[in-house]
């Protein structure tokens, strides 16, 4: 019998087709640096787990600071890029669906995290809720679960125009979004022009507001500890377009 494909099995193939270019287009040193600083401060003394580790953009700097970092990712192509980087060969990575947190039942972590909106690549509410529940089972006492998110109302505003993601003498990457509130999803469409060739990449997400996220956390036995307006720790206010949520065991 063929099993039902998971959300990650159905996701776009950008993680294969564009793995070699991902860091060059989407790596933002200032944002990545603030993310690494915040996660290091939250990590404590235990092991750390990144869900959707990808090319190791965040995990490898954390490992270089002495943290015991592990990862999960569905894309062997992305992990191949991680392996090619200094320090990437020895970083433990499990290939699989991160919504199921496929690590041994006895493994616990002081910090489990996602970055760059990766949590919302889980395109079904059941997958997102399962991720919360599985993370809760693997948090050490005092451990935290952290990820970032767009504020849905801000996404609606952003969908009215396009933005430059990356540009240089040899390339231009533009992004525009389309939102479907009937199914609580949005698509990020990237138009990539490089070397006189234009390509298009689409990544689909299921968005959730802070109230729904907090409810899923509560059902998993977690509670909100902190919520920031950015990885730099700015306050989350009525004007915030983005948030970083930190959950802990109840």
PDB file of C-alpha atoms in Angstrom, residues 22 35 57-58 114-119 121 148 150 205 231 242:
ATOM      1  CA  UNK A  22      20.047  29.476  -2.171  1.00  0.00           C
ATOM      2  CA  UNK A  35      19.427  35.135  14.342  1.00  0.00           C
ATOM      3  CA  UNK A  57      23.222  28.986   7.072  1.00  0.00           C
ATOM      4  CA  UNK A  58      22.300  29.240  10.772  1.00  0.00           C
ATOM      5  CA  UNK A 114      13.335  27.117  12.723  1.00  0.00           C
ATOM      6  CA  UNK A 115      14.342  30.238  10.799  1.00  0.00           C
ATOM      7  CA  UNK A 116      13.300  32.151   7.671  1.00  0.00           C
ATOM      8  CA  UNK A 117       9.623  31.181   7.933  1.00  0.00           C
ATOM      9  CA  UNK A 118      10.367  27.477   7.435  1.00  0.00           C
ATOM     10  CA  UNK A 119       7.707  26.353   9.938  1.00  0.00           C
ATOM     11  CA  UNK A 121       6.173  25.270   4.709  1.00  0.00           C
ATOM     12  CA  UNK A 148       9.860  33.347  13.170  1.00  0.00           C
ATOM     13  CA  UNK A 150       5.206  37.111   9.145  1.00  0.00           C
ATOM     14  CA  UNK A 205       3.112  28.274   2.872  1.00  0.00           C
ATOM     15  CA  UNK A 231      15.580  38.354  15.812  1.00  0.00           C
ATOM     16  CA  UNK A 242       7.076  40.067  11.790  1.00  0.00           C
TER      17      UNK A 242
END
